[in-house]
Short mmCIF file of C-alpha atoms and ligand atoms in Angstrom, two decimals:
data_model
loop_
_atom_site.label_atom_id
_atom_site.label_comp_id
_atom_site.label_asym_id
_atom_site.label_seq_id
_atom_site.Cartn_x
_atom_site.Cartn_y
_atom_site.Cartn_z
CA MET A 1 0.00 0.00 0.00
CA GLN A 2 1.36 3.41 -0.94
CA LYS A 3 0.39 6.28 1.32
CA ALA A 4 -0.88 9.64 0.05
CA LYS A 5 2.00 12.08 -0.41
CA VAL A 6 1.38 15.30 1.49
CA ALA A 7 3.16 18.65 1.19
CA VAL A 8 2.74 21.03 4.13
CA LEU A 9 3.02 24.78 3.46
CA VAL A 10 4.14 26.84 6.46
CA SER A 11 5.25 30.34 7.47
CA GLY A 12 5.84 30.26 11.22
CA GLY A 13 6.17 28.14 14.33
CA GLY A 14 4.82 25.00 12.74
CA THR A 15 2.96 23.53 15.72
CA ASN A 16 0.30 22.22 13.33
CA LEU A 17 3.05 20.71 11.19
CA GLN A 18 4.34 19.05 14.38
CA ALA A 19 0.85 17.67 15.10
CA LEU A 20 0.81 16.14 11.60
CA ILE A 21 4.31 14.68 12.04
CA ASP A 22 3.39 13.19 15.43
CA TYR A 23 0.19 11.71 13.99
CA THR A 24 2.13 9.92 11.23
CA LYS A 25 4.57 8.60 13.86
CA ASN A 26 1.91 7.35 16.27
CA ASN A 27 -0.68 5.96 13.85
CA ASN A 28 -0.79 3.83 10.76
CA ALA A 29 -1.77 6.94 8.83
CA ASN A 30 -3.09 7.07 5.27
CA PHE A 31 -0.53 9.74 4.47
CA GLU A 32 3.15 10.61 4.73
CA ILE A 33 4.65 14.08 4.81
CA SER A 34 6.91 14.17 1.76
CA LEU A 35 7.76 17.84 1.73
CA VAL A 36 7.53 21.09 3.73
CA ILE A 37 7.51 24.38 1.83
CA SER A 38 8.03 27.67 3.66
CA ASN A 39 7.63 31.22 2.39
CA LYS A 40 9.79 32.46 5.29
CA GLU A 41 13.50 31.63 5.58
CA ASP A 42 13.50 31.69 9.38
CA ALA A 43 10.28 29.74 10.05
CA TYR A 44 10.77 27.42 13.04
CA ALA A 45 8.60 24.94 11.13
CA LEU A 46 11.64 24.28 8.89
CA LYS A 47 13.58 23.09 11.92
CA ARG A 48 10.74 20.78 12.92
CA ALA A 49 10.78 19.27 9.40
CA LYS A 50 14.54 18.79 9.47
CA ASN A 51 14.37 17.16 12.92
CA SER A 52 12.09 14.54 11.36
CA ASN A 53 14.17 14.18 8.18
CA ILE A 54 11.49 15.72 5.99
CA GLU A 55 12.65 17.46 2.84
CA THR A 56 12.21 21.26 2.84
CA GLU A 57 11.99 24.01 0.23
CA ILE A 58 11.98 27.77 0.75
CA VAL A 59 10.08 29.88 -1.79
CA LEU A 60 10.21 33.62 -1.10
CA ARG A 61 7.54 35.88 -2.57
CA ASN A 62 9.98 38.78 -3.07
CA GLU A 63 12.11 36.70 -5.42
CA PHE A 64 9.31 36.70 -7.97
CA LYS A 65 7.77 39.46 -10.12
CA ASN A 66 4.21 38.72 -9.03
CA SER A 67 2.01 36.25 -7.12
CA ILE A 68 1.40 34.14 -10.23
CA GLU A 69 5.12 33.45 -10.69
CA PHE A 70 5.52 32.77 -6.97
CA GLU A 71 2.62 30.30 -7.09
CA ASN A 72 3.89 28.72 -10.29
CA LYS A 73 7.19 27.95 -8.59
CA ILE A 74 5.34 26.18 -5.78
CA LYS A 75 3.23 24.29 -8.36
CA GLN A 76 6.39 23.16 -10.15
CA ILE A 77 7.90 21.79 -6.92
CA LEU A 78 4.66 19.98 -6.05
CA LYS A 79 4.57 18.35 -9.49
CA GLU A 80 8.20 17.27 -9.31
CA LYS A 81 7.57 15.55 -5.97
CA GLU A 82 4.29 13.99 -7.19
CA ILE A 83 2.33 15.42 -4.27
CA ASP A 84 -1.26 14.21 -3.81
CA LEU A 85 -2.47 16.58 -1.09
CA ILE A 86 -1.44 20.05 0.05
CA VAL A 87 -1.93 21.18 3.66
CA LEU A 88 -1.74 24.84 4.63
CA ALA A 89 -0.60 24.84 8.27
CA GLY A 90 -0.14 28.46 9.28
CA PHE A 91 0.74 29.47 5.70
CA MET A 92 0.31 33.25 5.82
CA SER A 93 -0.03 34.02 2.13
CA ILE A 94 -3.30 33.98 0.22
CA LEU A 95 -3.20 31.69 -2.80
CA THR A 96 -5.03 32.95 -5.88
CA GLU A 97 -7.29 31.08 -8.28
CA ASN A 98 -4.22 30.44 -10.46
CA PHE A 99 -3.11 28.03 -7.74
CA THR A 100 -6.35 26.82 -6.13
CA SER A 101 -8.10 25.89 -9.41
CA GLU A 102 -5.33 23.41 -10.16
CA TYR A 103 -6.05 21.37 -6.99
CA PRO A 104 -9.82 21.12 -6.37
CA ASN A 105 -10.49 19.28 -3.07
CA LYS A 106 -6.76 18.70 -2.71
CA ILE A 107 -5.77 21.72 -0.59
CA ILE A 108 -6.66 21.66 3.12
CA ASN A 109 -6.38 24.62 5.50
CA VAL A 110 -6.70 24.97 9.26
CA HIS A 111 -8.26 28.20 10.52
CA PRO A 112 -8.42 29.17 14.22
CA SER A 113 -12.14 30.03 14.48
CA LEU A 114 -15.52 28.48 13.78
CA ILE A 115 -16.01 29.56 10.15
CA PRO A 116 -17.98 31.65 9.08
CA SER A 117 -17.04 33.72 12.15
CA PHE A 118 -13.78 35.69 12.18
CA CYS A 119 -12.46 34.52 8.84
CA GLY A 120 -11.55 35.79 5.38
CA LYS A 121 -9.07 38.44 4.34
CA GLY A 122 -7.19 40.01 7.27
CA PHE A 123 -8.13 37.29 9.77
CA TYR A 124 -5.04 35.22 10.50
CA GLY A 125 -3.05 34.11 13.53
CA LEU A 126 -3.55 36.17 16.69
CA LYS A 127 -5.82 38.66 14.89
CA VAL A 128 -8.54 36.01 14.80
CA HIS A 129 -8.45 35.56 18.57
CA GLU A 130 -8.28 39.33 19.17
CA ALA A 131 -11.46 39.72 17.08
CA ALA A 132 -13.26 36.91 18.93
CA LEU A 133 -12.42 38.46 22.33
CA GLU A 134 -13.37 41.94 21.16
CA TYR A 135 -16.73 40.70 19.91
CA GLY A 136 -17.32 38.89 23.19
CA VAL A 137 -18.28 35.46 21.88
CA LYS A 138 -18.26 32.74 24.54
CA LEU A 139 -17.39 29.92 22.19
CA THR A 140 -14.79 29.77 19.44
CA GLY A 141 -12.80 26.90 17.94
CA ALA A 142 -11.08 25.73 14.81
CA THR A 143 -12.12 24.72 11.31
CA VAL A 144 -10.42 22.48 8.77
CA HIS A 145 -11.65 23.11 5.25
CA PHE A 146 -10.84 22.69 1.59
CA VAL A 147 -9.29 25.72 -0.06
CA ASN A 148 -10.82 27.41 -3.09
CA GLU A 149 -10.46 30.90 -4.56
CA ILE A 150 -12.45 32.50 -1.70
CA PRO A 151 -10.29 33.07 1.42
CA ASP A 152 -11.58 30.62 4.08
CA GLY A 153 -14.58 29.94 1.81
CA GLY A 154 -14.12 26.27 0.80
CA LYS A 155 -16.13 23.25 1.98
CA ILE A 156 -15.79 22.51 5.70
CA ILE A 157 -14.29 19.12 6.60
CA LYS A 158 -14.16 19.29 10.43
CA GLN A 159 -14.83 21.79 13.22
CA LYS A 160 -14.30 21.71 16.97
CA ALA A 161 -15.59 24.22 19.51
CA VAL A 162 -13.49 25.66 22.36
CA GLN A 163 -14.79 27.58 25.38
CA ILE A 164 -13.59 31.15 25.94
CA GLU A 165 -12.63 31.89 29.55
CA GLU A 166 -13.11 35.11 31.48
CA ASN A 167 -9.48 36.21 31.68
CA ASP A 168 -8.42 35.07 28.23
CA THR A 169 -5.91 37.11 26.28
CA PRO A 170 -5.42 36.53 22.53
CA GLU A 171 -2.35 34.46 23.47
CA THR A 172 -4.05 32.20 26.04
CA LEU A 173 -6.99 31.70 23.71
CA GLN A 174 -4.72 30.87 20.76
CA LYS A 175 -2.95 28.25 22.87
CA ARG A 176 -6.23 26.63 24.02
CA VAL A 177 -7.67 26.59 20.47
CA MET A 178 -4.50 24.91 19.22
CA GLU A 179 -4.35 22.33 22.01
CA GLN A 180 -8.06 21.50 22.17
CA ALA A 181 -8.97 21.80 18.50
CA GLU A 182 -6.38 22.46 15.76
CA TRP A 183 -3.81 19.82 16.68
CA ILE A 184 -6.57 17.21 16.94
CA ILE A 185 -8.83 17.90 13.96
CA LEU A 186 -6.15 18.80 11.40
CA PRO A 187 -4.40 15.39 11.38
CA GLU A 188 -7.77 13.59 11.57
CA ALA A 189 -9.15 15.53 8.60
CA VAL A 190 -5.99 15.02 6.52
CA ASN A 191 -6.09 11.31 7.31
CA GLU A 192 -9.74 11.07 6.20
CA VAL A 193 -9.14 12.92 2.94
CA ALA A 194 -5.91 10.99 2.31
CA GLU A 195 -7.79 7.69 2.26
CA GLU A 196 -8.93 8.47 -1.29
CA PHE A 197 -5.35 8.82 -2.48
CA ILE A 198 -3.95 5.53 -1.21
CA LYS A 199 -2.52 3.58 -4.11
C1 LIG B 1 -2.55 28.51 13.68
O1 LIG B 1 -3.34 28.95 14.76
C2 LIG B 1 -3.36 28.46 12.40
O2 LIG B 1 -4.68 28.03 12.59
C3 LIG B 1 -3.34 29.90 12.00
O3 LIG B 1 -2.02 30.34 12.28
C4 LIG B 1 -1.48 29.55 13.35
C5 LIG B 1 -0.19 28.91 12.89
O4 LIG B 1 0.48 28.26 13.93
N1 LIG B 1 -3.68 30.06 10.61
C6 LIG B 1 -4.39 31.08 10.14
O5 LIG B 1 -4.75 32.02 10.81
C7 LIG B 1 -4.72 31.00 8.66
N2 LIG B 1 -5.75 31.92 8.31
P1 LIG B 1 1.58 27.15 13.66
O6 LIG B 1 2.61 27.71 12.70
O7 LIG B 1 2.17 26.90 15.01
O8 LIG B 1 0.90 25.91 13.11
#
């Protein structure tokens, strides 16, 4: 049995990448992480990949004339490595239709809120939790969804709710949403989708 080949796109700390790596180590998963691509040279996620002997690539937006050329470079790498599924795990760059239309139902993103709340353009990382606290919602969570041309607008695969506590700061809330939701539902969702790609 050949597992689905997954590429994980990252920009930062890579705790969701770590959750995916740990899942493949602790379970007979339907997928393997074949490649990690970062759009930041200093992303700690790159170190996590290296620690687990996963191949890495760095593709910097400012080395290309425009987003299309930047995306085309990523597409080329994905083709060379015969990637089946792409996971955006804290990838802080919006991919345009030029990229998304090439991989229908093959790009998965994790977002730190219950979509359709606090999502779309401008809502990423800590900003999402700041917005949830400012609004005063009592419940938030995380969503794993397919990626299409609408930011955070693709079909939902999994969601998990997380309680907001009285003294939460954006940082404490981010940590709880990661621990109680993101790190659990992201690997589970990828594993479910990957089942289709087993050869
Ligand atoms: C995670 O909370 C992820 O859901 C969020 O950024 C963080 C990345 O952390 N992504 C977005 O906001 C995308 N819109 P990580 O690098 O430790 O996985």
